[in-house]
JSON list of C-alpha atoms in Angstrom, two decimals:
[
{"chain": "A", "resi": 17, "resn": "MET", "atom": "CA", "xyz": [-74.40, 28.49, -12.04]},
{"chain": "A", "resi": 18, "resn": "SER", "atom": "CA", "xyz": [-73.42, 25.83, -9.70]},
{"chain": "A", "resi": 19, "resn": "LYS", "atom": "CA", "xyz": [-74.37, 25.50, -5.64]},
{"chain": "A", "resi": 20, "resn": "PRO", "atom": "CA", "xyz": [-70.95, 26.35, -3.55]},
{"chain": "A", "resi": 21, "resn": "ALA", "atom": "CA", "xyz": [-69.77, 22.79, -1.66]},
{"chain": "A", "resi": 22, "resn": "SER", "atom": "CA", "xyz": [-70.89, 22.88, 1.73]},
{"chain": "A", "resi": 23, "resn": "PRO", "atom": "CA", "xyz": [-68.15, 23.88, 3.94]},
{"chain": "A", "resi": 24, "resn": "ARG", "atom": "CA", "xyz": [-66.05, 21.59, 5.72]},
{"chain": "A", "resi": 25, "resn": "PRO", "atom": "CA", "xyz": [-67.28, 21.31, 9.74]},
{"chain": "A", "resi": 26, "resn": "ARG", "atom": "CA", "xyz": [-64.17, 22.76, 11.27]},
{"chain": "A", "resi": 27, "resn": "GLY", "atom": "CA", "xyz": [-62.01, 19.62, 13.12]},
{"chain": "A", "resi": 28, "resn": "SER", "atom": "CA", "xyz": [-60.64, 19.21, 16.64]},
{"chain": "A", "resi": 29, "resn": "ARG", "atom": "CA", "xyz": [-58.87, 17.73, 18.93]},
{"chain": "A", "resi": 30, "resn": "ASP", "atom": "CA", "xyz": [-62.10, 15.51, 20.02]},
{"chain": "A", "resi": 31, "resn": "LEU", "atom": "CA", "xyz": [-63.78, 14.71, 16.98]},
{"chain": "A", "resi": 32, "resn": "TRP", "atom": "CA", "xyz": [-59.75, 13.08, 15.77]},
{"chain": "A", "resi": 33, "resn": "LEU", "atom": "CA", "xyz": [-60.59, 11.22, 19.07]},
{"chain": "A", "resi": 34, "resn": "ASP", "atom": "CA", "xyz": [-63.75, 10.50, 19.17]},
{"chain": "A", "resi": 35, "resn": "ALA", "atom": "CA", "xyz": [-63.82, 8.44, 15.62]},
{"chain": "A", "resi": 36, "resn": "ALA", "atom": "CA", "xyz": [-60.81, 7.20, 16.81]},
{"chain": "A", "resi": 37, "resn": "LEU", "atom": "CA", "xyz": [-62.53, 5.82, 19.73]},
{"chain": "A", "resi": 38, "resn": "ASP", "atom": "CA", "xyz": [-65.14, 5.08, 17.75]},
{"chain": "A", "resi": 39, "resn": "LEU", "atom": "CA", "xyz": [-63.55, 2.70, 15.36]},
{"chain": "A", "resi": 40, "resn": "LEU", "atom": "CA", "xyz": [-62.00, 1.01, 17.91]},
{"chain": "A", "resi": 41, "resn": "VAL", "atom": "CA", "xyz": [-64.69, -0.63, 19.49]},
{"chain": "A", "resi": 42, "resn": "SER", "atom": "CA", "xyz": [-66.82, -1.21, 16.22]},
{"chain": "A", "resi": 43, "resn": "SER", "atom": "CA", "xyz": [-63.09, -2.70, 14.04]},
{"chain": "A", "resi": 44, "resn": "GLY", "atom": "CA", "xyz": [-61.08, -3.26, 16.53]},
{"chain": "A", "resi": 45, "resn": "ILE", "atom": "CA", "xyz": [-57.48, -1.24, 16.69]},
{"chain": "A", "resi": 46, "resn": "ASP", "atom": "CA", "xyz": [-55.93, -2.26, 12.69]},
{"chain": "A", "resi": 47, "resn": "ALA", "atom": "CA", "xyz": [-58.74, -0.11, 11.94]},
{"chain": "A", "resi": 48, "resn": "VAL", "atom": "CA", "xyz": [-57.64, 2.88, 13.14]},
{"chain": "A", "resi": 49, "resn": "LYS", "atom": "CA", "xyz": [-56.20, 4.60, 10.15]},
{"chain": "A", "resi": 50, "resn": "ILE", "atom": "CA", "xyz": [-55.55, 9.00, 9.44]},
{"chain": "A", "resi": 51, "resn": "MET", "atom": "CA", "xyz": [-57.12, 7.68, 6.33]},
{"chain": "A", "resi": 52, "resn": "PRO", "atom": "CA", "xyz": [-60.06, 6.55, 7.16]},
{"chain": "A", "resi": 53, "resn": "LEU", "atom": "CA", "xyz": [-60.16, 8.26, 10.89]},
{"chain": "A", "resi": 54, "resn": "ALA", "atom": "CA", "xyz": [-60.48, 11.80, 8.04]},
{"chain": "A", "resi": 55, "resn": "ARG", "atom": "CA", "xyz": [-62.86, 10.43, 5.84]},
{"chain": "A", "resi": 56, "resn": "ALA", "atom": "CA", "xyz": [-65.05, 9.89, 9.39]},
{"chain": "A", "resi": 57, "resn": "VAL", "atom": "CA", "xyz": [-64.57, 12.86, 10.60]},
{"chain": "A", "resi": 58, "resn": "ASP", "atom": "CA", "xyz": [-64.42, 14.70, 7.00]},
{"chain": "A", "resi": 59, "resn": "GLN", "atom": "CA", "xyz": [-61.50, 16.53, 7.31]},
{"chain": "A", "resi": 60, "resn": "THR", "atom": "CA", "xyz": [-58.39, 16.01, 4.80]},
{"chain": "A", "resi": 61, "resn": "ARG", "atom": "CA", "xyz": [-55.37, 13.40, 6.20]},
{"chain": "A", "resi": 62, "resn": "THR", "atom": "CA", "xyz": [-53.04, 16.58, 6.79]},
{"chain": "A", "resi": 63, "resn": "GLY", "atom": "CA", "xyz": [-55.23, 18.22, 9.34]},
{"chain": "A", "resi": 64, "resn": "PHE", "atom": "CA", "xyz": [-54.87, 15.19, 11.79]},
{"chain": "A", "resi": 65, "resn": "TYR", "atom": "CA", "xyz": [-51.64, 16.54, 11.92]},
{"chain": "A", "resi": 66, "resn": "TRP", "atom": "CA", "xyz": [-52.38, 19.72, 13.49]},
{"chain": "A", "resi": 67, "resn": "TYR", "atom": "CA", "xyz": [-54.19, 17.36, 17.22]},
{"chain": "A", "resi": 68, "resn": "PHE", "atom": "CA", "xyz": [-51.14, 14.56, 17.08]},
{"chain": "A", "resi": 69, "resn": "LYS", "atom": "CA", "xyz": [-48.08, 14.04, 16.63]},
{"chain": "A", "resi": 70, "resn": "ASP", "atom": "CA", "xyz": [-48.60, 10.92, 14.93]},
{"chain": "A", "resi": 71, "resn": "LEU", "atom": "CA", "xyz": [-50.56, 7.73, 15.27]},
{"chain": "A", "resi": 72, "resn": "GLY", "atom": "CA", "xyz": [-49.03, 6.73, 18.34]},
{"chain": "A", "resi": 73, "resn": "ALA", "atom": "CA", "xyz": [-49.59, 9.18, 20.29]},
{"chain": "A", "resi": 74, "resn": "LEU", "atom": "CA", "xyz": [-53.72, 9.13, 19.09]},
{"chain": "A", "resi": 75, "resn": "HIS", "atom": "CA", "xyz": [-52.73, 5.54, 20.76]},
{"chain": "A", "resi": 76, "resn": "ASP", "atom": "CA", "xyz": [-51.88, 7.51, 23.43]},
{"chain": "A", "resi": 77, "resn": "ALA", "atom": "CA", "xyz": [-54.45, 9.77, 23.38]},
{"chain": "A", "resi": 78, "resn": "MET", "atom": "CA", "xyz": [-57.05, 6.97, 23.24]},
{"chain": "A", "resi": 79, "resn": "VAL", "atom": "CA", "xyz": [-55.53, 5.24, 27.05]},
{"chain": "A", "resi": 80, "resn": "GLU", "atom": "CA", "xyz": [-56.19, 8.14, 28.30]},
{"chain": "A", "resi": 81, "resn": "THR", "atom": "CA", "xyz": [-59.17, 8.49, 27.80]},
{"chain": "A", "resi": 82, "resn": "TRP", "atom": "CA", "xyz": [-60.10, 4.67, 28.70]},
{"chain": "A", "resi": 83, "resn": "GLU", "atom": "CA", "xyz": [-58.17, 5.34, 31.68]},
{"chain": "A", "resi": 84, "resn": "ALA", "atom": "CA", "xyz": [-60.35, 8.94, 32.42]},
{"chain": "A", "resi": 85, "resn": "ARG", "atom": "CA", "xyz": [-63.72, 7.00, 31.30]},
{"chain": "A", "resi": 86, "resn": "ASN", "atom": "CA", "xyz": [-63.84, 3.98, 32.90]},
{"chain": "A", "resi": 87, "resn": "THR", "atom": "CA", "xyz": [-61.00, 3.64, 36.09]},
{"chain": "A", "resi": 88, "resn": "GLY", "atom": "CA", "xyz": [-61.49, 6.79, 37.30]},
{"chain": "A", "resi": 89, "resn": "GLN", "atom": "CA", "xyz": [-65.44, 6.74, 37.12]},
{"chain": "A", "resi": 90, "resn": "ILE", "atom": "CA", "xyz": [-65.34, 3.90, 39.24]},
{"chain": "A", "resi": 91, "resn": "GLN", "atom": "CA", "xyz": [-62.76, 5.16, 41.32]},
{"chain": "A", "resi": 92, "resn": "ALA", "atom": "CA", "xyz": [-64.75, 8.31, 41.60]},
{"chain": "A", "resi": 93, "resn": "ARG", "atom": "CA", "xyz": [-68.12, 5.80, 42.94]},
{"chain": "A", "resi": 94, "resn": "CYS", "atom": "CA", "xyz": [-66.16, 4.47, 45.13]},
{"chain": "A", "resi": 95, "resn": "GLU", "atom": "CA", "xyz": [-64.88, 7.31, 47.10]},
{"chain": "A", "resi": 96, "resn": "ALA", "atom": "CA", "xyz": [-68.35, 8.95, 46.84]},
{"chain": "A", "resi": 97, "resn": "PRO", "atom": "CA", "xyz": [-70.34, 10.45, 49.72]},
{"chain": "A", "resi": 98, "resn": "ALA", "atom": "CA", "xyz": [-72.18, 7.37, 51.33]},
{"chain": "A", "resi": 99, "resn": "GLN", "atom": "CA", "xyz": [-74.00, 6.93, 55.06]},
{"chain": "A", "resi": 100, "resn": "THR", "atom": "CA", "xyz": [-73.80, 2.01, 54.00]},
{"chain": "A", "resi": 101, "resn": "VAL", "atom": "CA", "xyz": [-71.56, 0.22, 52.96]},
{"chain": "A", "resi": 102, "resn": "ASN", "atom": "CA", "xyz": [-74.63, -1.22, 50.52]},
{"chain": "A", "resi": 103, "resn": "THR", "atom": "CA", "xyz": [-75.41, 2.49, 49.55]},
{"chain": "A", "resi": 104, "resn": "ALA", "atom": "CA", "xyz": [-72.00, 3.01, 48.35]},
{"chain": "A", "resi": 105, "resn": "LEU", "atom": "CA", "xyz": [-72.25, -0.08, 46.15]},
{"chain": "A", "resi": 106, "resn": "PHE", "atom": "CA", "xyz": [-75.08, 0.57, 44.65]},
{"chain": "A", "resi": 107, "resn": "ASN", "atom": "CA", "xyz": [-73.22, 4.28, 44.10]},
{"chain": "A", "resi": 108, "resn": "LEU", "atom": "CA", "xyz": [-70.17, 2.30, 42.16]},
{"chain": "A", "resi": 109, "resn": "MET", "atom": "CA", "xyz": [-73.56, -0.43, 40.12]},
{"chain": "A", "resi": 110, "resn": "ASP", "atom": "CA", "xyz": [-74.35, 2.87, 38.75]},
{"chain": "A", "resi": 111, "resn": "CYS", "atom": "CA", "xyz": [-71.28, 2.41, 36.41]},
{"chain": "A", "resi": 112, "resn": "TRP", "atom": "CA", "xyz": [-72.96, -1.16, 34.90]},
{"chain": "A", "resi": 113, "resn": "LEU", "atom": "CA", "xyz": [-76.27, 0.19, 33.90]},
{"chain": "A", "resi": 114, "resn": "ALA", "atom": "CA", "xyz": [-74.89, 3.82, 32.60]},
{"chain": "A", "resi": 115, "resn": "PRO", "atom": "CA", "xyz": [-72.95, 4.27, 29.81]},
{"chain": "A", "resi": 116, "resn": "ALA", "atom": "CA", "xyz": [-71.79, 7.93, 31.07]},
{"chain": "A", "resi": 117, "resn": "LEU", "atom": "CA", "xyz": [-70.15, 6.70, 33.77]},
{"chain": "A", "resi": 118, "resn": "PHE", "atom": "CA", "xyz": [-68.80, 3.74, 31.93]},
{"chain": "A", "resi": 119, "resn": "ASP", "atom": "CA", "xyz": [-68.62, 2.04, 29.33]},
{"chain": "A", "resi": 120, "resn": "ALA", "atom": "CA", "xyz": [-68.28, -1.67, 28.76]},
{"chain": "A", "resi": 121, "resn": "ARG", "atom": "CA", "xyz": [-67.86, -1.69, 25.09]},
{"chain": "A", "resi": 122, "resn": "LEU", "atom": "CA", "xyz": [-64.42, 0.04, 25.18]},
{"chain": "A", "resi": 123, "resn": "ASP", "atom": "CA", "xyz": [-63.37, -2.06, 28.13]},
{"chain": "A", "resi": 124, "resn": "LEU", "atom": "CA", "xyz": [-63.49, -4.49, 26.19]},
{"chain": "A", "resi": 125, "resn": "ALA", "atom": "CA", "xyz": [-62.20, -3.10, 23.07]},
{"chain": "A", "resi": 126, "resn": "ILE", "atom": "CA", "xyz": [-59.46, -1.78, 24.90]},
{"chain": "A", "resi": 127, "resn": "ARG", "atom": "CA", "xyz": [-58.65, -5.92, 26.78]},
{"chain": "A", "resi": 128, "resn": "ASN", "atom": "CA", "xyz": [-58.68, -7.21, 22.79]},
{"chain": "A", "resi": 129, "resn": "TRP", "atom": "CA", "xyz": [-56.02, -4.46, 21.90]},
{"chain": "A", "resi": 130, "resn": "ALA", "atom": "CA", "xyz": [-53.58, -5.47, 24.90]},
{"chain": "A", "resi": 131, "resn": "ARG", "atom": "CA", "xyz": [-54.07, -9.03, 23.60]},
{"chain": "A", "resi": 132, "resn": "ASN", "atom": "CA", "xyz": [-50.95, -7.51, 20.93]},
{"chain": "A", "resi": 133, "resn": "ASP", "atom": "CA", "xyz": [-49.00, -4.91, 23.14]},
{"chain": "A", "resi": 134, "resn": "THR", "atom": "CA", "xyz": [-47.22, -5.84, 25.81]},
{"chain": "A", "resi": 135, "resn": "THR", "atom": "CA", "xyz": [-47.70, -1.91, 26.78]},
{"chain": "A", "resi": 136, "resn": "LEU", "atom": "CA", "xyz": [-51.18, -1.58, 26.77]},
{"chain": "A", "resi": 137, "resn": "ALA", "atom": "CA", "xyz": [-51.27, -5.15, 28.34]},
{"chain": "A", "resi": 138, "resn": "ALA", "atom": "CA", "xyz": [-49.06, -3.47, 31.24]},
{"chain": "A", "resi": 139, "resn": "ARG", "atom": "CA", "xyz": [-51.41, -0.31, 31.35]},
{"chain": "A", "resi": 140, "resn": "LEU", "atom": "CA", "xyz": [-54.62, -2.25, 31.89]},
{"chain": "A", "resi": 141, "resn": "ASP", "atom": "CA", "xyz": [-52.88, -5.06, 34.61]},
{"chain": "A", "resi": 142, "resn": "ALA", "atom": "CA", "xyz": [-52.47, -0.87, 36.80]},
{"chain": "A", "resi": 143, "resn": "ALA", "atom": "CA", "xyz": [-56.09, -0.29, 35.97]},
{"chain": "A", "resi": 144, "resn": "ASP", "atom": "CA", "xyz": [-57.38, -3.10, 37.21]},
{"chain": "A", "resi": 145, "resn": "ASN", "atom": "CA", "xyz": [-55.60, -2.92, 39.97]},
{"chain": "A", "resi": 146, "resn": "ALA", "atom": "CA", "xyz": [-56.44, 1.21, 40.80]},
{"chain": "A", "resi": 147, "resn": "ARG", "atom": "CA", "xyz": [-60.08, -0.38, 40.48]},
{"chain": "A", "resi": 148, "resn": "ILE", "atom": "CA", "xyz": [-59.49, -3.06, 43.04]},
{"chain": "A", "resi": 149, "resn": "ALA", "atom": "CA", "xyz": [-58.08, -0.75, 44.99]},
{"chain": "A", "resi": 150, "resn": "ALA", "atom": "CA", "xyz": [-60.62, 1.50, 44.85]},
{"chain": "A", "resi": 151, "resn": "VAL", "atom": "CA", "xyz": [-62.86, -1.27, 46.30]},
{"chain": "A", "resi": 152, "resn": "HIS", "atom": "CA", "xyz": [-61.08, -2.49, 48.60]},
{"chain": "A", "resi": 153, "resn": "ASN", "atom": "CA", "xyz": [-60.72, 1.28, 50.08]},
{"chain": "A", "resi": 154, "resn": "MET", "atom": "CA", "xyz": [-64.56, 1.32, 49.93]},
{"chain": "A", "resi": 155, "resn": "PHE", "atom": "CA", "xyz": [-64.59, -2.02, 52.04]},
{"chain": "A", "resi": 156, "resn": "LEU", "atom": "CA", "xyz": [-61.69, -0.77, 54.53]},
{"chain": "A", "resi": 157, "resn": "ARG", "atom": "CA", "xyz": [-63.74, 2.60, 55.17]},
{"chain": "A", "resi": 158, "resn": "PHE", "atom": "CA", "xyz": [-67.19, 0.49, 56.50]},
{"chain": "A", "resi": 159, "resn": "GLY", "atom": "CA", "xyz": [-65.68, -1.80, 58.73]},
{"chain": "A", "resi": 160, "resn": "TYR", "atom": "CA", "xyz": [-64.09, -4.58, 56.55]},
{"chain": "A", "resi": 161, "resn": "SER", "atom": "CA", "xyz": [-60.97, -6.07, 57.42]},
{"chain": "A", "resi": 162, "resn": "ARG", "atom": "CA", "xyz": [-58.56, -6.18, 55.13]},
{"chain": "A", "resi": 163, "resn": "GLU", "atom": "CA", "xyz": [-58.68, -10.29, 53.87]},
{"chain": "A", "resi": 164, "resn": "GLN", "atom": "CA", "xyz": [-62.74, -9.37, 53.16]},
{"chain": "A", "resi": 165, "resn": "ALA", "atom": "CA", "xyz": [-61.94, -6.12, 51.70]},
{"chain": "A", "resi": 166, "resn": "ASP", "atom": "CA", "xyz": [-60.01, -7.71, 49.42]},
{"chain": "A", "resi": 167, "resn": "VAL", "atom": "CA", "xyz": [-61.91, -10.71, 49.08]},
{"chain": "A", "resi": 168, "resn": "ARG", "atom": "CA", "xyz": [-65.01, -8.30, 48.45]},
{"chain": "A", "resi": 169, "resn": "SER", "atom": "CA", "xyz": [-63.32, -6.25, 46.33]},
{"chain": "A", "resi": 170, "resn": "LEU", "atom": "CA", "xyz": [-61.21, -8.83, 43.83]},
{"chain": "A", "resi": 171, "resn": "THR", "atom": "CA", "xyz": [-65.12, -10.38, 43.75]},
{"chain": "A", "resi": 172, "resn": "VAL", "atom": "CA", "xyz": [-66.46, -7.72, 42.50]},
{"chain": "A", "resi": 173, "resn": "ILE", "atom": "CA", "xyz": [-63.71, -6.24, 39.48]},
{"chain": "A", "resi": 174, "resn": "TYR", "atom": "CA", "xyz": [-63.59, -9.84, 38.90]},
{"chain": "A", "resi": 175, "resn": "THR", "atom": "CA", "xyz": [-68.02, -10.86, 38.16]},
{"chain": "A", "resi": 176, "resn": "GLN", "atom": "CA", "xyz": [-68.10, -6.69, 35.65]},
{"chain": "A", "resi": 177, "resn": "VAL", "atom": "CA", "xyz": [-64.65, -8.36, 34.06]},
{"chain": "A", "resi": 178, "resn": "GLY", "atom": "CA", "xyz": [-66.50, -11.20, 32.81]},
{"chain": "A", "resi": 179, "resn": "TYR", "atom": "CA", "xyz": [-69.83, -9.37, 32.60]},
{"chain": "A", "resi": 180, "resn": "ILE", "atom": "CA", "xyz": [-67.88, -7.40, 30.10]},
{"chain": "A", "resi": 181, "resn": "SER", "atom": "CA", "xyz": [-65.55, -10.29, 28.08]},
{"chain": "A", "resi": 182, "resn": "MET", "atom": "CA", "xyz": [-68.29, -12.70, 28.18]},
{"chain": "A", "resi": 183, "resn": "GLU", "atom": "CA", "xyz": [-70.85, -10.17, 25.92]},
{"chain": "A", "resi": 184, "resn": "VAL", "atom": "CA", "xyz": [-73.35, -10.50, 28.42]},
{"chain": "A", "resi": 185, "resn": "GLU", "atom": "CA", "xyz": [-76.47, -9.52, 27.14]},
{"chain": "A", "resi": 186, "resn": "GLU", "atom": "CA", "xyz": [-79.18, -9.59, 29.18]},
{"chain": "A", "resi": 187, "resn": "ASP", "atom": "CA", "xyz": [-83.12, -8.16, 29.65]},
{"chain": "A", "resi": 188, "resn": "PRO", "atom": "CA", "xyz": [-82.14, -4.41, 31.28]},
{"chain": "A", "resi": 189, "resn": "VAL", "atom": "CA", "xyz": [-84.49, -4.75, 34.16]},
{"chain": "A", "resi": 190, "resn": "ALA", "atom": "CA", "xyz": [-83.79, -8.05, 34.64]},
{"chain": "A", "resi": 191, "resn": "ARG", "atom": "CA", "xyz": [-79.87, -6.55, 35.24]},
{"chain": "A", "resi": 192, "resn": "LEU", "atom": "CA", "xyz": [-81.78, -3.97, 37.13]},
{"chain": "A", "resi": 193, "resn": "ASN", "atom": "CA", "xyz": [-83.63, -5.85, 39.50]},
{"chain": "A", "resi": 194, "resn": "ARG", "atom": "CA", "xyz": [-81.22, -8.52, 39.96]},
{"chain": "A", "resi": 195, "resn": "VAL", "atom": "CA", "xyz": [-78.38, -5.54, 41.75]},
{"chain": "A", "resi": 196, "resn": "PRO", "atom": "CA", "xyz": [-80.06, -5.36, 44.97]},
{"chain": "A", "resi": 197, "resn": "HIS", "atom": "CA", "xyz": [-79.18, -9.01, 45.45]},
{"chain": "A", "resi": 198, "resn": "TYR", "atom": "CA", "xyz": [-75.27, -8.87, 43.53]},
{"chain": "A", "resi": 199, "resn": "VAL", "atom": "CA", "xyz": [-74.65, -5.84, 45.84]},
{"chain": "A", "resi": 200, "resn": "GLU", "atom": "CA", "xyz": [-76.47, -8.10, 49.21]},
{"chain": "A", "resi": 201, "resn": "MET", "atom": "CA", "xyz": [-74.08, -10.91, 47.75]},
{"chain": "A", "resi": 202, "resn": "PHE", "atom": "CA", "xyz": [-71.41, -8.07, 47.48]},
{"chain": "A", "resi": 203, "resn": "SER", "atom": "CA", "xyz": [-71.28, -6.47, 51.54]},
{"chain": "A", "resi": 204, "resn": "GLY", "atom": "CA", "xyz": [-73.17, -9.18, 53.32]},
{"chain": "A", "resi": 205, "resn": "GLN", "atom": "CA", "xyz": [-75.81, -7.12, 54.22]},
{"chain": "A", "resi": 206, "resn": "PRO", "atom": "CA", "xyz": [-79.23, -7.09, 52.46]},
{"chain": "A", "resi": 207, "resn": "PRO", "atom": "CA", "xyz": [-79.92, -3.82, 51.55]},
{"chain": "A", "resi": 208, "resn": "THR", "atom": "CA", "xyz": [-82.87, -1.48, 53.53]},
{"chain": "A", "resi": 209, "resn": "GLN", "atom": "CA", "xyz": [-86.23, -1.16, 51.37]},
{"chain": "A", "resi": 210, "resn": "ALA", "atom": "CA", "xyz": [-85.07, 2.69, 51.45]},
{"chain": "A", "resi": 211, "resn": "GLU", "atom": "CA", "xyz": [-81.58, 2.20, 49.51]},
{"chain": "A", "resi": 212, "resn": "ILE", "atom": "CA", "xyz": [-83.37, 0.22, 46.96]},
{"chain": "A", "resi": 213, "resn": "THR", "atom": "CA", "xyz": [-86.06, 2.53, 46.10]},
{"chain": "A", "resi": 214, "resn": "GLU", "atom": "CA", "xyz": [-83.11, 5.54, 46.12]},
{"chain": "A", "resi": 215, "resn": "PHE", "atom": "CA", "xyz": [-81.34, 3.33, 43.59]},
{"chain": "A", "resi": 216, "resn": "MET", "atom": "CA", "xyz": [-84.15, 2.05, 41.05]},
{"chain": "A", "resi": 217, "resn": "ALA", "atom": "CA", "xyz": [-85.08, 5.40, 41.27]},
{"chain": "A", "resi": 218, "resn": "ARG", "atom": "CA", "xyz": [-81.87, 6.63, 39.54]},
{"chain": "A", "resi": 219, "resn": "HIS", "atom": "CA", "xyz": [-82.61, 4.22, 36.95]},
{"chain": "A", "resi": 220, "resn": "THR", "atom": "CA", "xyz": [-86.13, 4.27, 36.21]},
{"chain": "A", "resi": 221, "resn": "SER", "atom": "CA", "xyz": [-87.52, 8.22, 36.88]},
{"chain": "A", "resi": 222, "resn": "GLY", "atom": "CA", "xyz": [-88.68, 9.62, 33.42]}
]
C-alpha cells in the first residue's frame, strides 16, 4: 500500500508575498511570475487568486511592504525618544546594521525595478523625500537651523543610498566601529563614551 502524499501546506497572503519579495531580491522583477511563485510556496496556480486579483495587485503589495519596512522604520527611528542628537543618530544608524529594521537588499531591488517603471520611480522619489524629511525634522528637533538640517539630512540619506547602490561589502566589525565617526560627521558633535557604549551594546550583546 502506497504511503499517502503529504498534505499541501496551507497558503496565506504573506506566504505568497514573502516568496515574491525573495524572488525580486534574488532575480529581479521579471522573475516574479505566478507559476514560479506557486512552485516556491508549494501551492497551485489558482491558489494565487485567493489572495491577489492579478500580478499587478501583487506588485502593489510588494511596494507597500517595502515602504512600510524601510521608509516606515527610518521614520520611526528618527521619531524615537532621544536626549541628544547623537543618541537620535545612533537610533537611526541601527537601521543600517539590523536587517530586521531595514532591508538593504530589498531597497536595492526596488531601485533597480524603478529604473524601468515610471510609476514606481515616482513612489521611490516620494519615499526618499519622506526619509530625508524624517531626518531633517530630527535635526530641527535638536536646534539645528533649517539650512543645516537640510544639508545634514541629505548627507545622511545619500550616504546610505550610496552604500546600497554600490553594494558595498564591509567587514561587520569594521563597519560597526565606524558608526561613531559617521555620527560625529553627521551631527558635528563627538558622541560621548556613554552614547557609544549604549549603541555598541545593542549590536554586540550575545
